[in-house]
Coordinates of C-alpha atoms in Angstrom, one line a residue:
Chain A
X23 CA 97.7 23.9 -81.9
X24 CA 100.0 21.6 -84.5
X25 CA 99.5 24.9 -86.9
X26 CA 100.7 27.7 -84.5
X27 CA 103.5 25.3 -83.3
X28 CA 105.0 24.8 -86.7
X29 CA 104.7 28.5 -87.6
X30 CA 105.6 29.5 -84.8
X31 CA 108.9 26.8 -85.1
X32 CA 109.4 29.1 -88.2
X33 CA 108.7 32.6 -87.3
X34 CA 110.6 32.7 -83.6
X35 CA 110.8 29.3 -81.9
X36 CA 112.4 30.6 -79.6
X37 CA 108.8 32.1 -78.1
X38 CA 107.4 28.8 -78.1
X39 CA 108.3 27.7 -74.8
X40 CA 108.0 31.0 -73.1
X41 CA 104.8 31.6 -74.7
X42 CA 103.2 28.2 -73.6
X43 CA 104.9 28.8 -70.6
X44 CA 103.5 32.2 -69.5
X45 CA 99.6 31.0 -70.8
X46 CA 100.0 28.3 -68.7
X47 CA 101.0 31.0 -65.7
X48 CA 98.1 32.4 -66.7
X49 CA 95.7 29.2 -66.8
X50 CA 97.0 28.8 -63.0
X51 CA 96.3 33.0 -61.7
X52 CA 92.8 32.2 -63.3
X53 CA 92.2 29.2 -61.5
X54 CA 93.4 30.6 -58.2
X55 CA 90.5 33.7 -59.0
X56 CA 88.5 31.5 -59.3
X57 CA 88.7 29.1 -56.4
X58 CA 88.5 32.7 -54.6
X59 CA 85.3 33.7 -56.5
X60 CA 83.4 30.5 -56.1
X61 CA 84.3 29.9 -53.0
X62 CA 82.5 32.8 -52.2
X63 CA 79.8 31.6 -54.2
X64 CA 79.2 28.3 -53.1
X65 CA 79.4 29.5 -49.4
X66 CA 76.6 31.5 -50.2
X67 CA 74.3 28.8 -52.2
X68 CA 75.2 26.6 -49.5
X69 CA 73.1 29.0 -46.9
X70 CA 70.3 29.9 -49.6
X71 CA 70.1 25.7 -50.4
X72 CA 69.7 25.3 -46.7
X73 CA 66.9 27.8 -46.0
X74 CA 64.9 26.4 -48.7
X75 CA 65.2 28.9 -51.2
X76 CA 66.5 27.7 -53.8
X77 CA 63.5 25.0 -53.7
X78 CA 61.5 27.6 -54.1
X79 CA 63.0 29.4 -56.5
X80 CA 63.1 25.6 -58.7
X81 CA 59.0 25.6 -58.0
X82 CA 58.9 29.2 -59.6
X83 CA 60.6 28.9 -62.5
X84 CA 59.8 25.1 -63.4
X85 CA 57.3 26.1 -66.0
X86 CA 60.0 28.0 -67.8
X87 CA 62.9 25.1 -67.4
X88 CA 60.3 22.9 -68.6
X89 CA 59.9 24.4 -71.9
X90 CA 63.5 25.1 -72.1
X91 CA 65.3 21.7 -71.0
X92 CA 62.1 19.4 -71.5
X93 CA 60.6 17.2 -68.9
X94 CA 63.2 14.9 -68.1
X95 CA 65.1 17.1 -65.6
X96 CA 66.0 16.0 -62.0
X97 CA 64.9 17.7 -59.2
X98 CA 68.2 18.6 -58.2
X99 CA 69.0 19.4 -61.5
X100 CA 66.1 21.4 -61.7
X101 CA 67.6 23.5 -58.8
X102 CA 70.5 23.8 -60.3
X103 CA 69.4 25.0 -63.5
X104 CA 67.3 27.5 -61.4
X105 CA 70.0 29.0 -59.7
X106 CA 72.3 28.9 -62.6
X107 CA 69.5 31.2 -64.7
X108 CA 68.5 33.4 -61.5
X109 CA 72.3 34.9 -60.9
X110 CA 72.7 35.3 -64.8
X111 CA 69.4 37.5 -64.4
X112 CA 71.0 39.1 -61.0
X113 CA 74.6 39.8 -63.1
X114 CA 76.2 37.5 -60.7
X115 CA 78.4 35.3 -62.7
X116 CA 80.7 34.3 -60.7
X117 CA 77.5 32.4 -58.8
X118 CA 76.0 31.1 -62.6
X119 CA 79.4 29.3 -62.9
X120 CA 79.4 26.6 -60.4
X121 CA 76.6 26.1 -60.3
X122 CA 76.4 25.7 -64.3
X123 CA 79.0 23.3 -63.7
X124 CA 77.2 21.4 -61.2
X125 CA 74.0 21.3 -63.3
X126 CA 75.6 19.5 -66.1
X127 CA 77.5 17.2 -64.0
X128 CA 74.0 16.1 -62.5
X129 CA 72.9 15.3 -65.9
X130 CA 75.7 13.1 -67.2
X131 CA 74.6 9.6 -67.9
X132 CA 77.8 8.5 -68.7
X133 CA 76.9 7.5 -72.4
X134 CA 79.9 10.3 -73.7
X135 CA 77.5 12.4 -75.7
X136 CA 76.2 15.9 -74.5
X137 CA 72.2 15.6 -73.8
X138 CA 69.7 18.7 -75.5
X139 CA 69.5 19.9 -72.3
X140 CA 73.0 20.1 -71.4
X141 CA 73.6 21.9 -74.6
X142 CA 70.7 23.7 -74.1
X143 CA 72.4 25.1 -70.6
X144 CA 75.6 25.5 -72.6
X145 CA 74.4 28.2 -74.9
X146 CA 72.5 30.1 -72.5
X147 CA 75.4 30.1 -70.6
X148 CA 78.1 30.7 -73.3
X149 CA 76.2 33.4 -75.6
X150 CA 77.3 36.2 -72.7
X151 CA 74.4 37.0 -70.4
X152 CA 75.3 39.5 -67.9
X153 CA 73.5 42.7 -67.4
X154 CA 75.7 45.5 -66.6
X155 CA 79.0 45.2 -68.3
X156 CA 81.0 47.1 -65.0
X157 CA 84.5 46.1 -66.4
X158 CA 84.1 47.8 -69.6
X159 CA 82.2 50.9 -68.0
X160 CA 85.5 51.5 -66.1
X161 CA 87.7 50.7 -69.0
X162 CA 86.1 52.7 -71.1
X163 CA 85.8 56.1 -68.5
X164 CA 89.8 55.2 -67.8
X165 CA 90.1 55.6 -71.7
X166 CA 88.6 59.1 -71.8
X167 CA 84.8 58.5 -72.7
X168 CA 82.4 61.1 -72.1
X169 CA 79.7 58.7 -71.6
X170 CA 80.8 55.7 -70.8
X171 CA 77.7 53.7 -69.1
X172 CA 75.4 54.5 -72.7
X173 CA 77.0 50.8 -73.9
X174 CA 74.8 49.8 -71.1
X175 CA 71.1 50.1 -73.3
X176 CA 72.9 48.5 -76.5
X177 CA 74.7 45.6 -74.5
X178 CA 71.2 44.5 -72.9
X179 CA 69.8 44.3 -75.9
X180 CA 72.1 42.5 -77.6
X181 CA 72.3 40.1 -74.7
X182 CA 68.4 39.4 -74.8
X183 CA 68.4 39.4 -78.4
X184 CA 71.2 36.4 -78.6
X185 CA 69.6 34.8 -75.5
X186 CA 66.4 34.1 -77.3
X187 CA 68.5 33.5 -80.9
X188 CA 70.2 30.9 -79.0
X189 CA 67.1 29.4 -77.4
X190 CA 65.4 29.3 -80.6
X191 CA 68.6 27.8 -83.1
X192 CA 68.9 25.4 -80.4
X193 CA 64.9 24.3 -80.0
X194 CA 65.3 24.4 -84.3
X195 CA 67.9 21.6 -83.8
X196 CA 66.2 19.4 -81.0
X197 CA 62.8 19.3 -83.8
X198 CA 64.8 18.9 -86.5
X199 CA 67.2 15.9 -84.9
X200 CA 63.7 14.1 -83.7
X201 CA 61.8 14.6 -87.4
X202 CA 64.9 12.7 -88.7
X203 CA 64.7 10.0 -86.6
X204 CA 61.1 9.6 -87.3
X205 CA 61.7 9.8 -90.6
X206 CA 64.2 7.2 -90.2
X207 CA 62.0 4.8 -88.2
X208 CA 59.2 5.1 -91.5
X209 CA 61.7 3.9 -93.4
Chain B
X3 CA 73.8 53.0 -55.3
X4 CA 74.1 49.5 -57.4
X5 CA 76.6 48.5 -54.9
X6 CA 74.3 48.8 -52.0
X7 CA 72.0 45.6 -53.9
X8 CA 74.6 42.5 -53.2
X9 CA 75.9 43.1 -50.0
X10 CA 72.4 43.9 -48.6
X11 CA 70.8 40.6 -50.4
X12 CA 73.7 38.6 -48.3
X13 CA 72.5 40.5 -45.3
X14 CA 68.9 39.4 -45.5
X15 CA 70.1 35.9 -46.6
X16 CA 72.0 35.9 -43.5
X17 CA 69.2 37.4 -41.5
X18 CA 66.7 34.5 -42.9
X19 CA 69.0 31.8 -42.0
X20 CA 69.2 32.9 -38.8
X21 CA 65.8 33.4 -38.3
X22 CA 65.4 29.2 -39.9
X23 CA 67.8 28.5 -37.6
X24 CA 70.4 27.6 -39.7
X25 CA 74.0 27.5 -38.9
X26 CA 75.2 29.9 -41.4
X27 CA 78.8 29.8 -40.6
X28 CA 79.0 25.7 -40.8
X29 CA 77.1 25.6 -44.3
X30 CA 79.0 28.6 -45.6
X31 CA 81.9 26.0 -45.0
X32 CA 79.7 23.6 -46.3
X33 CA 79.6 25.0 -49.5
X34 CA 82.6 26.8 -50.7
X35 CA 84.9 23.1 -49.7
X36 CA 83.0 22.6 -53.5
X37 CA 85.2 25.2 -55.0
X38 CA 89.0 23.7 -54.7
X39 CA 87.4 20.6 -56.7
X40 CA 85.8 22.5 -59.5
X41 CA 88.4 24.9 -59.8
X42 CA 91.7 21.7 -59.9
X43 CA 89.2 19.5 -62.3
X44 CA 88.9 22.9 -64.9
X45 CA 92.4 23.5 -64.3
X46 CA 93.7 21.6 -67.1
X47 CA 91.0 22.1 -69.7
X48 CA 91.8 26.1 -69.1
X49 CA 95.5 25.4 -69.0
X50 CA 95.3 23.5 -72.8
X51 CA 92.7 26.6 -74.2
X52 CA 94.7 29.0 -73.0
X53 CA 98.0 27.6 -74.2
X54 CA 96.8 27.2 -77.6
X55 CA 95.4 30.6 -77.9
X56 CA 99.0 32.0 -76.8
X57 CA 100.7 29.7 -79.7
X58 CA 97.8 30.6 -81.8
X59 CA 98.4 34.5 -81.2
X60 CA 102.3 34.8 -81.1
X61 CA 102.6 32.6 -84.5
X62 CA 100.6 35.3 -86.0
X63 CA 97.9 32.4 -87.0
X64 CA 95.7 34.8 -85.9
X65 CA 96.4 38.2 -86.8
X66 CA 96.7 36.4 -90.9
X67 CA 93.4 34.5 -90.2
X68 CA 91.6 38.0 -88.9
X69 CA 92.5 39.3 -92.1
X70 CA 91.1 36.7 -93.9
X71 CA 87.6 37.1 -92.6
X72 CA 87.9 41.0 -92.0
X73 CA 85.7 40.7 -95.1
X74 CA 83.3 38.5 -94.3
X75 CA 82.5 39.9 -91.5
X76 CA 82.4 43.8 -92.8
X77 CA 79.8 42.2 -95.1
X78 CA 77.4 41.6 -92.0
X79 CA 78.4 44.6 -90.7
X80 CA 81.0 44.4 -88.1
X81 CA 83.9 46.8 -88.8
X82 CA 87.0 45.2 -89.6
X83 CA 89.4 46.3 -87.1
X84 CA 87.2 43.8 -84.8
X85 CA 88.2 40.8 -86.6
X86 CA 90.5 40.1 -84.3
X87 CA 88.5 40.7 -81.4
X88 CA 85.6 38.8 -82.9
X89 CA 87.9 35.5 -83.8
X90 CA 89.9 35.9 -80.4
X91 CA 86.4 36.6 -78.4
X92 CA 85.5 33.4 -77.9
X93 CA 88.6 32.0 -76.6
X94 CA 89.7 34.2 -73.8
X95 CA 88.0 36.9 -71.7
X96 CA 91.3 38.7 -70.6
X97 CA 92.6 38.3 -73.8
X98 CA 89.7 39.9 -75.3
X99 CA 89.9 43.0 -72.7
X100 CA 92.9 43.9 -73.0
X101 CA 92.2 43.7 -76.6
X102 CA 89.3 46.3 -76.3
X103 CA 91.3 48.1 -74.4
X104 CA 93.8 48.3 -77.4
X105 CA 91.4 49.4 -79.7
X106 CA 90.0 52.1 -77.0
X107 CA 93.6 53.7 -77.2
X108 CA 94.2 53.4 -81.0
X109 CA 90.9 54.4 -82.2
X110 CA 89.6 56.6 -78.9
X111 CA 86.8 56.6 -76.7
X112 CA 83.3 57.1 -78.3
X113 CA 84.7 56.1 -81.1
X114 CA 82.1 53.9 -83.2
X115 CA 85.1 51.3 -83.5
X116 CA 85.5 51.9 -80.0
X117 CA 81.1 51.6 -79.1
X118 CA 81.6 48.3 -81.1
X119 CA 84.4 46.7 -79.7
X120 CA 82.7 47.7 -76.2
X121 CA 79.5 46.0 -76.8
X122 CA 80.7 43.1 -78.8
X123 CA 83.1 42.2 -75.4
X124 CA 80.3 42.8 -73.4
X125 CA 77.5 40.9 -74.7
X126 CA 79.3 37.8 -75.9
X127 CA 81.3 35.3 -74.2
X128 CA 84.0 33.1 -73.9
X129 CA 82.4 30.4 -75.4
X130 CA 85.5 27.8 -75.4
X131 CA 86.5 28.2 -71.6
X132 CA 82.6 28.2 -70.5
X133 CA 82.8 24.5 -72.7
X134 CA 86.1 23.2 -71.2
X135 CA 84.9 24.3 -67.5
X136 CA 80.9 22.9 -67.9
X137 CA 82.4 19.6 -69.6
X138 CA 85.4 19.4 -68.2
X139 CA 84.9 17.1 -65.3
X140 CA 82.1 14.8 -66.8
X141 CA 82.4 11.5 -69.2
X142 CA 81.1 13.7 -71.7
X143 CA 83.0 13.7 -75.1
X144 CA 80.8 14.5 -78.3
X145 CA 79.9 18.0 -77.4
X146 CA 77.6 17.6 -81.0
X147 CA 76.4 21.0 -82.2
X148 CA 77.2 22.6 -78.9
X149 CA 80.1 24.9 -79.6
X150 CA 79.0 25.6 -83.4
X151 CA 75.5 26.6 -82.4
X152 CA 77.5 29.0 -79.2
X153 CA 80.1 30.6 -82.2
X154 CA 76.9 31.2 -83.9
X155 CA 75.2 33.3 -81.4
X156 CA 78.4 35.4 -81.0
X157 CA 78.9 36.0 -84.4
X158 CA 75.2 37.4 -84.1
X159 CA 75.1 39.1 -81.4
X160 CA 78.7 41.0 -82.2
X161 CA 76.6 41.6 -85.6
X162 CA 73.5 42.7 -84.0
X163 CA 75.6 45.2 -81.4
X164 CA 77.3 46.7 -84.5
X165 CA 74.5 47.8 -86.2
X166 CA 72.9 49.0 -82.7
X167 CA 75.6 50.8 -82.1
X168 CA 75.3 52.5 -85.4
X169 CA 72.0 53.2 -84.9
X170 CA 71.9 54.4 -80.9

């Protein structure tokens, strides 16, 4: 930020403002999507919560989020979690979201550091699951493509491959982050 | 045909509630009074990324720093007209869009430039606003190797869609 601002305060300061101005514009049309979006959303986890669904969805997949997050997950967190992985699966981001949100706010103990398994959900999250890419289909037919859905093969591969690179740098970490305590506690 | 699938999952959602007997209009209610306090609590976090991707983009800090890693990056594969894209990626979707979309109209459709750019948007994410929103409200402040570990995985799997798009 202190970088762009001083070259910016060179180049054309007088963009500055404006600049901050308009992303900030932009920060609040997002936001206002959004509440739109998850409001949706959360209506709609609210009903499958309440029919018991989601439970069972939790009990279905709790082998998984066990070897995943490790066995120190809340139930509600496990639910959560469960959710959060199912609409990744389904393409339904705008449900993952929240209830991403809500998953790591469940698992905040207050000590100020981020937990394996929050990072764990963080990277899953952030490394760009979806499974058909619609935006860039129509982008990409609007630009003249002759084939514009055959990113779809490529994309899903890439998306599973990073998934599981992600799973596994993180697991890496975790071992290597308990070895190194162990090694400290053998002095 | 796909968009027959959502709207007919909310249907027999619907259809199962009723059948619980559960008041699907009061928990609908229920549920989305969540979203105005997850949306005002990631308001600022998204309001500070975005800004400083703005500054970061009209200073032309990041035009000069995609040149610097054009390189780099060519060496793993990834053309260099997407350094840009690639350093920008994980800092904002739109942003990233309408950069594709740039590239679309400078290089044309099935381009391989173009294949890249598609499948490096669409397999990645924007792994700085998914951080502020997911942290954003909670006493969480050392995010430890989160974010490295999340630039990581994009810069593989922008690798890994160049080289499948070479190949597909």
């Amino acid at each position: 930020m202190i970088l762009s601002l001083s070259l910016l305060l060179i180049a054309g300061p007088e963009k500055a403002l404006g600049g901050m101005l308009a992303a900030s514009n932009e920060a609040v049309t997002l936001s206002l999507t959004l509440l739109a979006v998850y409001a949706v959303w959360l209506g709609i986890l609210s009903i499958v919560e309440h029919t018991g669904l989601s439970n069972a969805l939790s009990r279905l997949l709790k082998p998984v989020i066990r070897f995943l997050f490790g066995k120190n997950i809340a139930p509600e967190t496990e639910k959560y979690i469960s959710v959060n992985m199912s609409a990744n699966l389904l393409g339904m981001g705008g449900a993952a979201t929240p209830m991403g949100i809500k998953a790591i706010r469940s698992m905040d103990d207050g000590k100020g550091a981020a937990t394996d398994a929050m990072i764990m959900l963080f990277v899953l999250n952030a490394s760009g699951i979806s499974l058909i890419p619609t935006t860039l289909i129509g982008l990409r037919g609007a630009a003249g493509s002759k084939a514009p859905a055959d990113i779809i093969l490529p994309t899903l591969i890439a998306v599973i491959a990073s998934a599981v690179f992600g799973t596994l740098v993180v697991k890496g970490i975790q071992r290597l982050g308990k070895r190194r305590k162990k090694w400290k506690m053998d002095g | 045909m796909v968009d027959y699938i959502i709207p007919a999952l909310f249907l027999l959602l619907f259809a199962f509630a009723a059948f619980r007997k559960i008041p699907v209009y009061d928990k609908f209610v229920e549920g989305a009074k969540g979203a105005a306090n997850v949306c005002i609590s990631a308001f600022p976090y998204l309001a500070a990324t975005l800004i400083m991707v703005q500054l970061f983009r009209l200073s032309g800090a990041a035009a000069a720093a995609a040149r610097f890693l054009a390189p780099g990056l060519e060496f793993i594969g990834i053309p260099r007209e997407l350094s840009e894209l690639i350093l920008l990626r994980p800092f904002t979707g739109s942003g990233s869009t309408a950069l594709v979309n740039d590239i679309m109209s400078k290089y044309g459709a099935d381009s391989y430039v173009e294949r890249c750019a598609a499948v490096v948007a669409g397999s990645s994410d924007t792994v700085f606003y998914v951080a502020s929103i997911y942290f954003g409200g909670t006493k969480v402040k050392r995010l430890k190797y989160a974010i490295p570990v999340a630039l990581l995985v994009t810069v593989f799997s922008s690798a890994l869609s160049c080289w499948l798009c070479k190949v597909m």
